[in-house]
Amino acid sequence: MSFVVGIDGPAGTGKGTVAKIISEDFGFINIDTGATYRCVTLKVIENGISINEPDKIIEISKNIDIKLENNNGKQEVYMDNKNVTREIRTKEVSALVSQVSAIKEVRFNMVDLQRKMAENSNVIMEGRDITTYVFPNADVKIYLDASEEERANRRYKENIEKGINSTYQEVLDNIRLRDENDKNKEIGALKIADDAIVIDTTNLTIEQVVEKVKEIIESKLKSEGVENV
Ligand code: DC
């Protein structure tokens, strides 16, 4: 069978962490769709292409090879067979990725890839348009939210842990800019699906969020008569 859990929401709501824990607990494949847009953006930067050259960006998105792998519990990202797990999280990539991901044809190419990654598998997929566009018939649809200050705070701490150099204000500005871009995309804009369950994580720990998401998945599996996936 193929069981799809979609999680959408803005940056810093804990989607990545929640998806990772759930994927391990339920044995689902974890697909971080933001990483696919980040790979295209990294390649654009590496090739010295500007955001004002959409044709070149589209060409890159057509030919890029992206693989998401789980190596001993660590989610690793490969672009053209090179491990770019760290490089795709730099400030430069974060500053440009929402503009790159707003290009319609780039989205079509990445959505094709994301759907292929999920073929015939049980997956947990997180992003911005999973429950509305990539998998509008997902078995479970969740929207995670949180205040922008709390989200910036989480990302800032995460950056420190990862050794990424940034100030709180830079992170907050970047989150605001990306929210604005993500909500106003022509295709695949960030919005709450009519049938999504919204969880406000502002005052919740990651464990509490995971617990809620687990309950939702378990109840859905039960209602579909699935004992073990
Ligand atoms: O989840 P993230 O912060 O790594 O995502 C990076 C960017 O990619 C984000 O600014 C919006 C874009 N994105 C998107 O447009 N659609 C998705 N399904 C996932 C991410």
Coordinates of C-alpha atoms and ligand atoms in Angstrom, one line a residue:
M1 CA 0.0 0.0 0.0
S2 CA 1.0 3.6 -0.2
F3 CA 0.2 5.8 2.7
V4 CA 1.0 9.5 2.5
V5 CA 1.4 11.9 5.4
G6 CA 1.8 15.6 4.2
I7 CA 3.0 18.3 6.6
D8 CA 3.0 21.9 5.5
G9 CA 3.7 25.2 7.2
P10 CA 6.2 28.1 7.3
A11 CA 9.9 27.9 8.1
G12 CA 10.8 27.1 11.7
T13 CA 7.6 25.3 12.8
G14 CA 9.4 22.0 13.4
K15 CA 8.3 20.2 10.3
G16 CA 11.7 18.7 9.6
T17 CA 12.2 17.4 13.1
V18 CA 8.7 16.1 13.4
A19 CA 8.9 14.3 10.0
K20 CA 12.3 12.7 11.0
I21 CA 11.0 11.3 14.3
I22 CA 7.7 10.1 12.7
S23 CA 9.5 8.5 9.8
E24 CA 11.6 6.5 12.2
D25 CA 8.7 5.5 14.5
F26 CA 6.4 4.4 11.6
G27 CA 9.1 3.2 9.1
F28 CA 8.0 5.8 6.6
I29 CA 10.3 7.3 4.0
N30 CA 11.0 10.9 4.9
I31 CA 11.0 13.4 2.0
D32 CA 12.1 17.0 2.8
T33 CA 10.8 18.8 -0.3
G34 CA 12.5 22.1 0.7
A35 CA 15.8 20.3 0.2
T36 CA 15.0 19.9 -3.5
Y37 CA 14.5 23.6 -4.0
R38 CA 17.6 24.3 -2.0
C39 CA 19.7 22.0 -4.3
V40 CA 18.5 24.0 -7.4
T41 CA 19.4 27.2 -5.6
L42 CA 22.8 26.0 -4.6
K43 CA 23.6 25.0 -8.2
V44 CA 22.3 28.4 -9.5
I45 CA 24.7 30.1 -7.1
E46 CA 27.6 27.8 -7.9
N47 CA 27.1 28.5 -11.6
G48 CA 27.1 32.3 -11.0
I49 CA 23.5 32.6 -12.4
S50 CA 21.4 35.5 -11.3
I51 CA 17.7 35.4 -10.3
N52 CA 17.1 37.5 -13.4
E53 CA 18.0 34.6 -15.7
P54 CA 15.0 32.3 -15.2
D55 CA 15.7 30.3 -18.4
K56 CA 19.1 29.2 -17.1
I57 CA 17.5 28.4 -13.7
I58 CA 14.8 26.3 -15.3
E59 CA 17.4 24.4 -17.4
I60 CA 19.2 23.6 -14.1
S61 CA 16.1 22.3 -12.5
K62 CA 15.4 20.1 -15.5
N63 CA 18.8 18.3 -15.5
I64 CA 19.7 18.3 -11.8
D65 CA 20.1 14.9 -10.0
I66 CA 18.9 15.0 -6.4
K67 CA 18.8 12.1 -4.0
L68 CA 17.7 12.1 -0.4
E69 CA 19.3 9.3 1.6
N70 CA 19.1 8.0 5.1
N71 CA 22.5 7.1 6.3
N72 CA 22.5 5.5 9.8
G73 CA 19.6 7.7 10.8
K74 CA 21.0 10.9 9.3
Q75 CA 19.1 12.5 6.4
E76 CA 21.7 13.3 3.7
V77 CA 21.2 15.2 0.5
Y78 CA 23.1 14.5 -2.7
M79 CA 23.2 16.8 -5.7
D80 CA 24.8 15.4 -8.8
N81 CA 26.3 12.7 -6.6
K82 CA 27.9 15.2 -4.2
N83 CA 26.9 15.4 -0.6
V84 CA 25.5 18.9 -0.1
T85 CA 23.7 18.4 3.2
R86 CA 25.5 21.4 4.8
E87 CA 25.9 23.6 1.8
I88 CA 22.2 23.8 1.1
R89 CA 21.6 25.4 4.6
T90 CA 23.9 28.4 4.2
K91 CA 22.6 32.0 4.5
E92 CA 23.2 32.6 0.7
V93 CA 21.0 29.6 -0.2
S94 CA 18.3 30.5 2.4
A95 CA 18.2 34.1 1.1
L96 CA 17.6 33.1 -2.6
V97 CA 15.6 29.8 -2.3
S98 CA 12.1 31.2 -2.1
Q99 CA 12.6 33.3 -5.3
V100 CA 14.0 30.3 -7.1
S101 CA 11.1 28.1 -5.9
A102 CA 8.6 30.7 -7.1
I103 CA 9.5 30.0 -10.7
K104 CA 6.6 28.0 -12.1
E105 CA 8.7 25.6 -14.3
V106 CA 11.1 24.9 -11.4
R107 CA 8.1 23.9 -9.3
F108 CA 6.8 21.6 -12.0
N109 CA 10.2 19.8 -12.3
M110 CA 10.6 19.5 -8.5
V111 CA 7.0 18.3 -8.0
D112 CA 7.5 15.6 -10.6
L113 CA 10.7 14.5 -8.8
Q114 CA 8.9 14.6 -5.4
R115 CA 6.0 12.5 -6.6
K116 CA 8.5 10.0 -8.1
M117 CA 10.3 9.8 -4.8
A118 CA 7.1 8.8 -3.1
E119 CA 6.0 6.2 -5.7
N120 CA 4.7 2.9 -4.1
S121 CA 6.0 3.9 -0.7
N122 CA 4.7 5.0 2.7
V123 CA 6.0 8.5 3.1
I124 CA 6.0 11.5 5.3
M125 CA 6.6 14.5 3.1
E126 CA 7.1 18.0 4.4
G127 CA 7.0 21.4 2.6
R128 CA 4.7 24.2 1.7
D129 CA 2.3 22.7 -0.9
I130 CA 2.2 19.0 -0.1
T131 CA -1.3 18.9 1.2
T132 CA -2.7 21.3 -1.4
Y133 CA -0.8 20.5 -4.6
V134 CA 1.8 17.7 -4.6
F135 CA -0.6 15.2 -2.8
P136 CA -4.0 16.8 -2.6
N137 CA -5.3 13.3 -1.7
A138 CA -2.8 12.6 1.1
D139 CA -4.1 10.3 3.8
V140 CA -3.1 12.7 6.6
K141 CA -2.8 16.4 6.2
I142 CA -1.2 18.6 8.8
Y143 CA -0.4 22.3 8.9
L144 CA 2.2 23.3 11.5
D145 CA 2.2 27.0 12.6
A146 CA 4.0 29.2 15.2
S147 CA 4.6 32.9 15.7
E148 CA 7.3 34.4 13.6
E149 CA 9.4 35.4 16.6
E150 CA 9.3 31.9 18.0
R151 CA 10.2 30.4 14.6
A152 CA 13.1 32.8 14.2
N153 CA 14.3 31.9 17.7
R154 CA 14.3 28.2 16.9
R155 CA 16.1 28.7 13.6
Y156 CA 18.7 31.0 15.2
K157 CA 19.5 28.3 17.9
E158 CA 19.6 25.6 15.2
N159 CA 22.1 27.7 13.2
I160 CA 24.3 28.1 16.3
E161 CA 24.3 24.3 16.9
K162 CA 25.2 23.7 13.2
G163 CA 28.0 26.3 13.3
I164 CA 26.1 28.6 10.8
N165 CA 27.0 32.2 11.3
S166 CA 24.0 34.5 11.6
T167 CA 22.3 37.0 13.9
Y168 CA 18.8 36.7 15.3
Q169 CA 17.7 39.8 13.3
E170 CA 19.0 38.3 10.1
V171 CA 17.1 35.0 10.7
L172 CA 13.9 36.9 11.6
D173 CA 14.2 39.1 8.4
N174 CA 14.8 36.1 6.3
I175 CA 11.8 34.3 7.8
R176 CA 9.6 37.3 7.1
L177 CA 10.8 37.6 3.6
R178 CA 10.3 33.9 2.9
D179 CA 6.8 33.8 4.4
E180 CA 5.8 36.7 2.2
N181 CA 7.3 35.0 -0.9
D182 CA 5.9 31.6 0.0
K183 CA 2.4 32.8 0.5
N184 CA 2.3 34.8 -2.7
K185 CA 3.5 32.2 -5.2
E186 CA 1.6 31.8 -8.4
I187 CA 1.7 28.0 -8.0
G188 CA 2.1 26.0 -4.8
A189 CA 1.6 29.0 -2.5
L190 CA 1.7 28.3 1.2
K191 CA -1.8 28.0 2.5
I192 CA -3.9 25.8 4.8
A193 CA -5.7 22.9 2.9
D194 CA -9.5 22.9 3.7
D195 CA -9.2 19.5 5.3
A196 CA -5.8 19.9 7.1
I197 CA -5.5 19.7 10.8
V198 CA -3.7 22.8 12.1
I199 CA -1.4 22.6 15.1
D200 CA 0.0 25.8 16.6
T201 CA 3.4 24.9 18.0
T202 CA 4.3 28.2 19.5
N203 CA 4.0 27.0 23.1
L204 CA 4.6 23.3 22.5
T205 CA 7.7 21.2 22.8
I206 CA 8.8 19.1 19.9
E207 CA 7.8 16.0 21.9
Q208 CA 4.3 17.4 22.4
V209 CA 3.9 18.1 18.6
V210 CA 5.2 14.6 17.7
E211 CA 2.7 13.1 20.1
K212 CA -0.2 15.0 18.5
V213 CA 0.9 14.1 15.0
K214 CA 1.3 10.4 16.0
E215 CA -2.3 10.3 17.4
I216 CA -3.6 11.8 14.1
I217 CA -1.7 9.2 12.0
E218 CA -2.7 6.3 14.3
S219 CA -6.3 7.2 14.2
K220 CA -6.2 7.5 10.4
L221 CA -4.5 4.1 10.0
K222 CA -7.1 2.6 12.3
S223 CA -10.0 4.1 10.4
E224 CA -8.5 2.8 7.1
G225 CA -8.2 -0.7 8.8
V226 CA -4.4 -0.8 8.6
E227 CA -2.8 -2.5 11.5
N228 CA 0.8 -2.2 10.4
V229 CA 2.2 -0.2 7.6
Ligands
DC1 O1 11.6 24.0 4.2 P1 12.8 24.9 3.8 O2 13.0 26.1 4.6 O3 14.0 24.1 3.6 O4 12.3 25.3 2.3 C1 13.2 26.1 1.5 C2 12.3 27.0 0.6 O5 11.8 26.2 -0.5 C3 11.2 27.8 1.2 O6 11.5 29.1 1.3 C4 10.0 27.6 0.3 C5 10.5 26.6 -0.7 N1 9.6 25.4 -0.7 C6 8.5 25.4 -1.5 O7 8.3 26.4 -2.2 N2 7.7 24.3 -1.6 C7 8.0 23.2 -0.8 N3 7.2 22.1 -0.9 C8 9.1 23.2 0.1 C9 9.9 24.3 0.1

